[in-house]
Amino acid sequence: MYKLHCFAQSGNSFKVAFLLRALGQAYEPVFVDFMNGASRDPAWREATNEMGEAPILEDGTRRITQSGAILSYLADKHGAYGGTTPEEKLEVLRWILFDNHKFTSYFASYRFSKSFGPVAPDPAVMAWLKGRLEVAYDIVNKHLAKTPFMVGNAPTIADFSLSGYAFYPEEENGLDLLNRYPHVAAWVARMQALPGWVAPYDLMPGDRILPKW
Ligand SMILES: N[C@@H](CCC(=O)N[C@@H](CS)C(=O)NCC(=O)O)C(=O)O
């Protein structure tokens, strides 16, 4: 059985947990005590992930990190959600790279600083992150005005990647994004209707933390 190292607040882990469920694949969650510094421990990095990040997927003796690589591995292995033609597969890769660099990255940094950071967020940093994430949301919103899913007419791992953080409570970011980006909101609802979807805080281990700042 797969093992997924993850924690409740981790949208990057949710991308993989949701895909495993959509594929009907059982897995054992392994709690990463991220909020108490587990992934900064040199011993954890040595044994689990030199990059110091969740998620990590274990498939027997194989260990894979980076949600995009894990999604791609699972789509190939189970023959689903990977795109159906070489052109689609390339588009899937293109959007996963955009997600990792911009869409998830700026949003996750903003949300973490606003809700879970150890110190009050710096307003100048938050304003910069907000500007960057809004540009990324605008790009995805425009794209989704033309297509029901990111690549073609059916969900792919690009959708699992980009939507990973969209199912967390709005109060954790306070940006009212789903009202401001209606095509993103409609797509999030389509993803939520897929088999296996469960809210992140009901799916992954670790206590829920109310927004701090
Ligand atoms: N690109 C990576 C990002 C993973 C990532 O940033 N994970 C967070 C938790 S959601 C983390 O472990 N961050 C640790 C850090 O940035 O130091 C992926 O998609 O797996």
PDB file of C-alpha atoms and ligand atoms in Angstrom:
ATOM      1  CA  MET A   1       0.000   0.000   0.000  1.00  0.00           C
ATOM      2  CA  TYR A   2       1.155   3.542  -0.687  1.00  0.00           C
ATOM      3  CA  LYS A   3       2.301   5.745   2.178  1.00  0.00           C
ATOM      4  CA  LEU A   4       1.757   9.489   1.924  1.00  0.00           C
ATOM      5  CA  HIS A   5       3.727  11.786   4.224  1.00  0.00           C
ATOM      6  CA  CYS A   6       1.439  14.753   4.704  1.00  0.00           C
ATOM      7  CA  PHE A   7      -0.253  17.124   7.167  1.00  0.00           C
ATOM      8  CA  ALA A   8      -3.649  18.770   7.326  1.00  0.00           C
ATOM      9  CA  GLN A   9      -2.660  22.297   6.243  1.00  0.00           C
ATOM     10  CA  SER A  10      -0.634  21.113   3.243  1.00  0.00           C
ATOM     11  CA  GLY A  11      -2.426  21.790  -0.025  1.00  0.00           C
ATOM     12  CA  ASN A  12       0.533  20.288  -1.859  1.00  0.00           C
ATOM     13  CA  SER A  13      -0.119  17.041   0.014  1.00  0.00           C
ATOM     14  CA  PHE A  14      -3.843  17.347  -0.651  1.00  0.00           C
ATOM     15  CA  LYS A  15      -3.166  17.307  -4.413  1.00  0.00           C
ATOM     16  CA  VAL A  16      -1.768  13.785  -4.031  1.00  0.00           C
ATOM     17  CA  ALA A  17      -4.265  12.545  -1.421  1.00  0.00           C
ATOM     18  CA  PHE A  18      -7.158  13.658  -3.647  1.00  0.00           C
ATOM     19  CA  LEU A  19      -5.664  11.991  -6.741  1.00  0.00           C
ATOM     20  CA  LEU A  20      -5.081   8.727  -4.847  1.00  0.00           C
ATOM     21  CA  ARG A  21      -8.725   8.745  -3.778  1.00  0.00           C
ATOM     22  CA  ALA A  22      -9.943   9.597  -7.289  1.00  0.00           C
ATOM     23  CA  LEU A  23      -7.882   6.649  -8.554  1.00  0.00           C
ATOM     24  CA  GLY A  24      -9.413   4.393  -5.896  1.00  0.00           C
ATOM     25  CA  GLN A  25      -5.973   3.691  -4.416  1.00  0.00           C
ATOM     26  CA  ALA A  26      -5.624   2.963  -0.707  1.00  0.00           C
ATOM     27  CA  TYR A  27      -2.814   4.687   1.167  1.00  0.00           C
ATOM     28  CA  GLU A  28      -1.536   5.067   4.677  1.00  0.00           C
ATOM     29  CA  PRO A  29      -1.056   8.675   5.795  1.00  0.00           C
ATOM     30  CA  VAL A  30       2.189   9.403   7.657  1.00  0.00           C
ATOM     31  CA  PHE A  31       1.945  12.588   9.719  1.00  0.00           C
ATOM     32  CA  VAL A  32       4.635  15.219   9.149  1.00  0.00           C
ATOM     33  CA  ASP A  33       4.658  17.453  12.233  1.00  0.00           C
ATOM     34  CA  PHE A  34       5.478  20.431  10.064  1.00  0.00           C
ATOM     35  CA  MET A  35       4.155  23.097  12.431  1.00  0.00           C
ATOM     36  CA  ASN A  36       6.596  21.888  15.102  1.00  0.00           C
ATOM     37  CA  GLY A  37       9.570  21.907  12.751  1.00  0.00           C
ATOM     38  CA  ALA A  38       9.792  18.195  11.835  1.00  0.00           C
ATOM     39  CA  SER A  39      10.765  18.894   8.221  1.00  0.00           C
ATOM     40  CA  ARG A  40      13.589  21.244   9.304  1.00  0.00           C
ATOM     41  CA  ASP A  41      15.252  18.508  11.351  1.00  0.00           C
ATOM     42  CA  PRO A  42      18.444  17.404   9.544  1.00  0.00           C
ATOM     43  CA  ALA A  43      17.735  13.774  10.481  1.00  0.00           C
ATOM     44  CA  TRP A  44      14.262  13.979   8.885  1.00  0.00           C
ATOM     45  CA  ARG A  45      15.764  15.509   5.762  1.00  0.00           C
ATOM     46  CA  GLU A  46      18.410  12.828   5.591  1.00  0.00           C
ATOM     47  CA  ALA A  47      15.906  10.008   6.041  1.00  0.00           C
ATOM     48  CA  THR A  48      12.803  11.359   4.315  1.00  0.00           C
ATOM     49  CA  ASN A  49      13.293  14.293   1.928  1.00  0.00           C
ATOM     50  CA  GLU A  50      16.473  16.254   1.356  1.00  0.00           C
ATOM     51  CA  MET A  51      14.301  19.113   0.018  1.00  0.00           C
ATOM     52  CA  GLY A  52      12.636  19.508   3.425  1.00  0.00           C
ATOM     53  CA  GLU A  53       9.092  19.400   2.053  1.00  0.00           C
ATOM     54  CA  ALA A  54       5.825  17.502   2.158  1.00  0.00           C
ATOM     55  CA  PRO A  55       4.371  15.596   0.349  1.00  0.00           C
ATOM     56  CA  ILE A  56       6.389  12.411  -0.007  1.00  0.00           C
ATOM     57  CA  LEU A  57       4.911   9.289  -1.569  1.00  0.00           C
ATOM     58  CA  GLU A  58       6.296   5.870  -0.735  1.00  0.00           C
ATOM     59  CA  ASP A  59       5.547   3.077  -3.183  1.00  0.00           C
ATOM     60  CA  GLY A  60       7.276   0.023  -1.759  1.00  0.00           C
ATOM     61  CA  THR A  61      10.970   0.906  -1.577  1.00  0.00           C
ATOM     62  CA  ARG A  62      10.530   3.858  -3.920  1.00  0.00           C
ATOM     63  CA  ARG A  63      10.240   7.339  -2.450  1.00  0.00           C
ATOM     64  CA  ILE A  64       9.077  10.275  -4.571  1.00  0.00           C
ATOM     65  CA  THR A  65       8.836  13.951  -3.647  1.00  0.00           C
ATOM     66  CA  GLN A  66       7.476  17.043  -5.440  1.00  0.00           C
ATOM     67  CA  SER A  67       3.703  16.868  -5.903  1.00  0.00           C
ATOM     68  CA  GLY A  68       4.022  17.381  -9.670  1.00  0.00           C
ATOM     69  CA  ALA A  69       6.381  14.412 -10.003  1.00  0.00           C
ATOM     70  CA  ILE A  70       4.162  12.290  -7.750  1.00  0.00           C
ATOM     71  CA  LEU A  71       1.002  13.174  -9.698  1.00  0.00           C
ATOM     72  CA  SER A  72       2.767  12.328 -12.930  1.00  0.00           C
ATOM     73  CA  TYR A  73       4.038   9.009 -11.518  1.00  0.00           C
ATOM     74  CA  LEU A  74       0.550   8.011 -10.336  1.00  0.00           C
ATOM     75  CA  ALA A  75      -1.155   9.071 -13.580  1.00  0.00           C
ATOM     76  CA  ASP A  76       1.316   6.975 -15.606  1.00  0.00           C
ATOM     77  CA  LYS A  77       1.154   4.008 -13.273  1.00  0.00           C
ATOM     78  CA  HIS A  78      -2.650   3.858 -13.127  1.00  0.00           C
ATOM     79  CA  GLY A  79      -3.316   5.043 -16.676  1.00  0.00           C
ATOM     80  CA  ALA A  80      -5.671   7.884 -15.753  1.00  0.00           C
ATOM     81  CA  TYR A  81      -5.722  11.692 -15.504  1.00  0.00           C
ATOM     82  CA  GLY A  82      -2.474  12.102 -17.427  1.00  0.00           C
ATOM     83  CA  GLY A  83      -3.905  13.493 -20.676  1.00  0.00           C
ATOM     84  CA  THR A  84      -4.667  11.357 -23.699  1.00  0.00           C
ATOM     85  CA  THR A  85      -2.334  12.593 -26.461  1.00  0.00           C
ATOM     86  CA  PRO A  86       1.306  13.769 -26.511  1.00  0.00           C
ATOM     87  CA  GLU A  87       0.011  17.345 -26.997  1.00  0.00           C
ATOM     88  CA  GLU A  88      -2.258  17.047 -23.948  1.00  0.00           C
ATOM     89  CA  LYS A  89       0.538  15.551 -21.849  1.00  0.00           C
ATOM     90  CA  LEU A  90       2.761  18.497 -22.729  1.00  0.00           C
ATOM     91  CA  GLU A  91      -0.017  20.937 -21.817  1.00  0.00           C
ATOM     92  CA  VAL A  92      -0.464  19.128 -18.492  1.00  0.00           C
ATOM     93  CA  LEU A  93       3.245  19.545 -17.769  1.00  0.00           C
ATOM     94  CA  ARG A  94       3.126  23.204 -18.766  1.00  0.00           C
ATOM     95  CA  TRP A  95       0.318  23.976 -16.312  1.00  0.00           C
ATOM     96  CA  ILE A  96       1.905  21.962 -13.496  1.00  0.00           C
ATOM     97  CA  LEU A  97       5.084  24.016 -13.912  1.00  0.00           C
ATOM     98  CA  PHE A  98       3.063  27.244 -13.887  1.00  0.00           C
ATOM     99  CA  ASP A  99       1.244  26.018 -10.783  1.00  0.00           C
ATOM    100  CA  ASN A 100       4.421  25.178  -8.902  1.00  0.00           C
ATOM    101  CA  HIS A 101       6.162  28.393  -9.834  1.00  0.00           C
ATOM    102  CA  LYS A 102       3.274  30.823  -9.478  1.00  0.00           C
ATOM    103  CA  PHE A 103      -0.325  29.757  -8.834  1.00  0.00           C
ATOM    104  CA  THR A 104       0.218  27.562  -5.782  1.00  0.00           C
ATOM    105  CA  SER A 105       3.493  29.069  -4.735  1.00  0.00           C
ATOM    106  CA  TYR A 106       2.437  32.694  -4.211  1.00  0.00           C
ATOM    107  CA  PHE A 107      -0.952  31.705  -2.796  1.00  0.00           C
ATOM    108  CA  ALA A 108       0.489  29.176  -0.338  1.00  0.00           C
ATOM    109  CA  SER A 109       3.115  31.668   0.863  1.00  0.00           C
ATOM    110  CA  TYR A 110       0.426  34.325   1.383  1.00  0.00           C
ATOM    111  CA  ARG A 111      -1.938  31.938   3.208  1.00  0.00           C
ATOM    112  CA  PHE A 112       0.816  30.503   5.414  1.00  0.00           C
ATOM    113  CA  SER A 113       2.021  33.970   6.445  1.00  0.00           C
ATOM    114  CA  LYS A 114      -1.519  35.181   7.118  1.00  0.00           C
ATOM    115  CA  SER A 115      -2.755  32.166   9.029  1.00  0.00           C
ATOM    116  CA  PHE A 116       0.049  30.024  10.378  1.00  0.00           C
ATOM    117  CA  GLY A 117       3.292  32.009  10.448  1.00  0.00           C
ATOM    118  CA  PRO A 118       5.229  32.363  13.698  1.00  0.00           C
ATOM    119  CA  VAL A 119       5.229  36.187  13.532  1.00  0.00           C
ATOM    120  CA  ALA A 120       2.773  38.798  12.262  1.00  0.00           C
ATOM    121  CA  PRO A 121       3.117  39.154   8.479  1.00  0.00           C
ATOM    122  CA  ASP A 122       4.970  42.122   7.013  1.00  0.00           C
ATOM    123  CA  PRO A 123       2.390  44.280   5.129  1.00  0.00           C
ATOM    124  CA  ALA A 124       4.826  45.075   2.295  1.00  0.00           C
ATOM    125  CA  VAL A 125       5.622  41.393   1.717  1.00  0.00           C
ATOM    126  CA  MET A 126       1.915  40.524   1.853  1.00  0.00           C
ATOM    127  CA  ALA A 127       1.026  43.239  -0.656  1.00  0.00           C
ATOM    128  CA  TRP A 128       3.678  41.922  -3.044  1.00  0.00           C
ATOM    129  CA  LEU A 129       2.520  38.295  -2.679  1.00  0.00           C
ATOM    130  CA  LYS A 130      -1.120  39.374  -3.120  1.00  0.00           C
ATOM    131  CA  GLY A 131      -0.276  41.162  -6.370  1.00  0.00           C
ATOM    132  CA  ARG A 132       1.597  38.131  -7.681  1.00  0.00           C
ATOM    133  CA  LEU A 133      -1.085  35.595  -6.752  1.00  0.00           C
ATOM    134  CA  GLU A 134      -3.818  37.771  -8.251  1.00  0.00           C
ATOM    135  CA  VAL A 135      -1.971  37.862 -11.579  1.00  0.00           C
ATOM    136  CA  ALA A 136      -1.770  34.044 -11.493  1.00  0.00           C
ATOM    137  CA  TYR A 137      -5.470  33.720 -10.576  1.00  0.00           C
ATOM    138  CA  ASP A 138      -6.404  36.061 -13.408  1.00  0.00           C
ATOM    139  CA  ILE A 139      -4.482  33.926 -15.911  1.00  0.00           C
ATOM    140  CA  VAL A 140      -6.157  30.708 -14.737  1.00  0.00           C
ATOM    141  CA  ASN A 141      -9.581  32.389 -14.597  1.00  0.00           C
ATOM    142  CA  LYS A 142      -9.226  33.562 -18.220  1.00  0.00           C
ATOM    143  CA  HIS A 143      -8.112  30.097 -19.307  1.00  0.00           C
ATOM    144  CA  LEU A 144     -11.065  28.447 -17.548  1.00  0.00           C
ATOM    145  CA  ALA A 145     -13.496  30.778 -19.314  1.00  0.00           C
ATOM    146  CA  LYS A 146     -12.711  28.723 -22.438  1.00  0.00           C
ATOM    147  CA  THR A 147     -12.531  25.176 -21.116  1.00  0.00           C
ATOM    148  CA  PRO A 148     -14.124  23.146 -18.284  1.00  0.00           C
ATOM    149  CA  PHE A 149     -10.765  21.736 -17.129  1.00  0.00           C
ATOM    150  CA  MET A 150      -7.239  23.010 -17.551  1.00  0.00           C
ATOM    151  CA  VAL A 151      -6.407  20.631 -20.418  1.00  0.00           C
ATOM    152  CA  GLY A 152      -9.201  19.334 -22.648  1.00  0.00           C
ATOM    153  CA  ASN A 153     -12.675  18.409 -21.539  1.00  0.00           C
ATOM    154  CA  ALA A 154     -11.799  16.017 -18.741  1.00  0.00           C
ATOM    155  CA  PRO A 155      -9.858  16.419 -15.501  1.00  0.00           C
ATOM    156  CA  THR A 156      -6.123  15.763 -15.520  1.00  0.00           C
ATOM    157  CA  ILE A 157      -3.364  15.973 -12.950  1.00  0.00           C
ATOM    158  CA  ALA A 158      -2.982  19.637 -13.966  1.00  0.00           C
ATOM    159  CA  ASP A 159      -6.381  20.223 -12.331  1.00  0.00           C
ATOM    160  CA  PHE A 160      -5.429  18.233  -9.229  1.00  0.00           C
ATOM    161  CA  SER A 161      -2.276  20.325  -8.972  1.00  0.00           C
ATOM    162  CA  LEU A 162      -3.789  23.757  -9.485  1.00  0.00           C
ATOM    163  CA  SER A 163      -6.848  23.150  -7.295  1.00  0.00           C
ATOM    164  CA  GLY A 164      -4.963  21.760  -4.309  1.00  0.00           C
ATOM    165  CA  TYR A 165      -5.304  24.858  -2.127  1.00  0.00           C
ATOM    166  CA  ALA A 166      -8.762  25.927  -3.341  1.00  0.00           C
ATOM    167  CA  PHE A 167     -10.673  23.671  -0.952  1.00  0.00           C
ATOM    168  CA  TYR A 168      -9.394  25.243   2.270  1.00  0.00           C
ATOM    169  CA  PRO A 169     -11.545  27.733   4.214  1.00  0.00           C
ATOM    170  CA  GLU A 170     -11.610  31.184   2.649  1.00  0.00           C
ATOM    171  CA  GLU A 171     -10.903  32.804   6.024  1.00  0.00           C
ATOM    172  CA  GLU A 172      -7.336  31.432   5.851  1.00  0.00           C
ATOM    173  CA  ASN A 173      -6.533  33.878   3.052  1.00  0.00           C
ATOM    174  CA  GLY A 174      -9.295  36.497   3.361  1.00  0.00           C
ATOM    175  CA  LEU A 175      -9.062  37.429  -0.329  1.00  0.00           C
ATOM    176  CA  ASP A 176     -12.577  36.399  -1.471  1.00  0.00           C
ATOM    177  CA  LEU A 177     -10.973  34.757  -4.520  1.00  0.00           C
ATOM    178  CA  LEU A 178     -13.849  32.481  -5.534  1.00  0.00           C
ATOM    179  CA  ASN A 179     -16.253  35.422  -5.793  1.00  0.00           C
ATOM    180  CA  ARG A 180     -13.719  37.500  -7.698  1.00  0.00           C
ATOM    181  CA  TYR A 181     -12.703  34.736 -10.148  1.00  0.00           C
ATOM    182  CA  PRO A 182     -15.989  33.033 -11.175  1.00  0.00           C
ATOM    183  CA  HIS A 183     -14.504  30.652 -13.740  1.00  0.00           C
ATOM    184  CA  VAL A 184     -12.087  29.406 -11.090  1.00  0.00           C
ATOM    185  CA  ALA A 185     -15.050  28.969  -8.714  1.00  0.00           C
ATOM    186  CA  ALA A 186     -17.042  26.924 -11.266  1.00  0.00           C
ATOM    187  CA  TRP A 187     -14.008  24.711 -11.928  1.00  0.00           C
ATOM    188  CA  VAL A 188     -13.414  24.199  -8.194  1.00  0.00           C
ATOM    189  CA  ALA A 189     -17.027  22.998  -7.934  1.00  0.00           C
ATOM    190  CA  ARG A 190     -16.408  20.596 -10.858  1.00  0.00           C
ATOM    191  CA  MET A 191     -13.313  19.213  -9.113  1.00  0.00           C
ATOM    192  CA  GLN A 192     -15.197  18.871  -5.849  1.00  0.00           C
ATOM    193  CA  ALA A 193     -17.789  16.711  -7.641  1.00  0.00           C
ATOM    194  CA  LEU A 194     -15.165  14.126  -8.695  1.00  0.00           C
ATOM    195  CA  PRO A 195     -15.196  10.718  -7.033  1.00  0.00           C
ATOM    196  CA  GLY A 196     -13.152  10.600  -3.870  1.00  0.00           C
ATOM    197  CA  TRP A 197     -13.184  14.281  -2.995  1.00  0.00           C
ATOM    198  CA  VAL A 198     -13.120  14.932   0.770  1.00  0.00           C
ATOM    199  CA  ALA A 199     -12.393  18.257   2.474  1.00  0.00           C
ATOM    200  CA  PRO A 200      -8.659  18.536   3.326  1.00  0.00           C
ATOM    201  CA  TYR A 201      -9.179  18.845   7.077  1.00  0.00           C
ATOM    202  CA  ASP A 202     -11.256  15.647   7.033  1.00  0.00           C
ATOM    203  CA  LEU A 203      -8.635  13.802   5.020  1.00  0.00           C
ATOM    204  CA  MET A 204      -5.137  14.494   6.294  1.00  0.00           C
ATOM    205  CA  PRO A 205      -3.631  14.089   9.770  1.00  0.00           C
ATOM    206  CA  GLY A 206      -2.943  16.944  12.169  1.00  0.00           C
ATOM    207  CA  ASP A 207      -5.000  19.424  14.159  1.00  0.00           C
ATOM    208  CA  ARG A 208      -6.788  22.271  12.475  1.00  0.00           C
ATOM    209  CA  ILE A 209      -5.307  25.653  13.410  1.00  0.00           C
ATOM    210  CA  LEU A 210      -7.468  28.755  13.309  1.00  0.00           C
ATOM    211  CA  PRO A 211      -6.009  31.730  11.384  1.00  0.00           C
ATOM    212  CA  LYS A 212      -3.541  33.561  13.619  1.00  0.00           C
ATOM    213  CA  TRP A 213      -3.163  37.000  12.070  1.00  0.00           C
TER     214      TRP A 213
HETATM  215  N1  LIG B   1       6.863  22.211  -5.186  1.00  0.00           N
HETATM  216  C1  LIG B   1       6.669  21.422  -4.015  1.00  0.00           C
HETATM  217  C2  LIG B   1       6.298  22.334  -2.854  1.00  0.00           C
HETATM  218  C3  LIG B   1       6.156  21.554  -1.577  1.00  0.00           C
HETATM  219  C4  LIG B   1       6.015  22.467  -0.396  1.00  0.00           C
HETATM  220  O1  LIG B   1       6.364  23.660  -0.414  1.00  0.00           O
HETATM  221  N2  LIG B   1       5.493  21.887   0.680  1.00  0.00           N
HETATM  222  C5  LIG B   1       5.360  22.638   1.906  1.00  0.00           C
HETATM  223  C6  LIG B   1       4.203  22.124   2.697  1.00  0.00           C
HETATM  224  S1  LIG B   1       2.688  22.374   1.829  1.00  0.00           S
HETATM  225  C7  LIG B   1       6.624  22.461   2.673  1.00  0.00           C
HETATM  226  O2  LIG B   1       6.928  21.373   3.081  1.00  0.00           O
HETATM  227  N3  LIG B   1       7.386  23.550   2.836  1.00  0.00           N
HETATM  228  C8  LIG B   1       8.597  23.531   3.559  1.00  0.00           C
HETATM  229  C9  LIG B   1       9.436  24.739   3.272  1.00  0.00           C
HETATM  230  O3  LIG B   1       9.119  25.488   2.350  1.00  0.00           O
HETATM  231  O4  LIG B   1      10.397  24.910   3.993  1.00  0.00           O
HETATM  232  C10 LIG B   1       5.571  20.384  -4.241  1.00  0.00           C
HETATM  233  O5  LIG B   1       4.682  20.664  -5.037  1.00  0.00           O
HETATM  234  O6  LIG B   1       5.641  19.294  -3.649  1.00  0.00           O
END
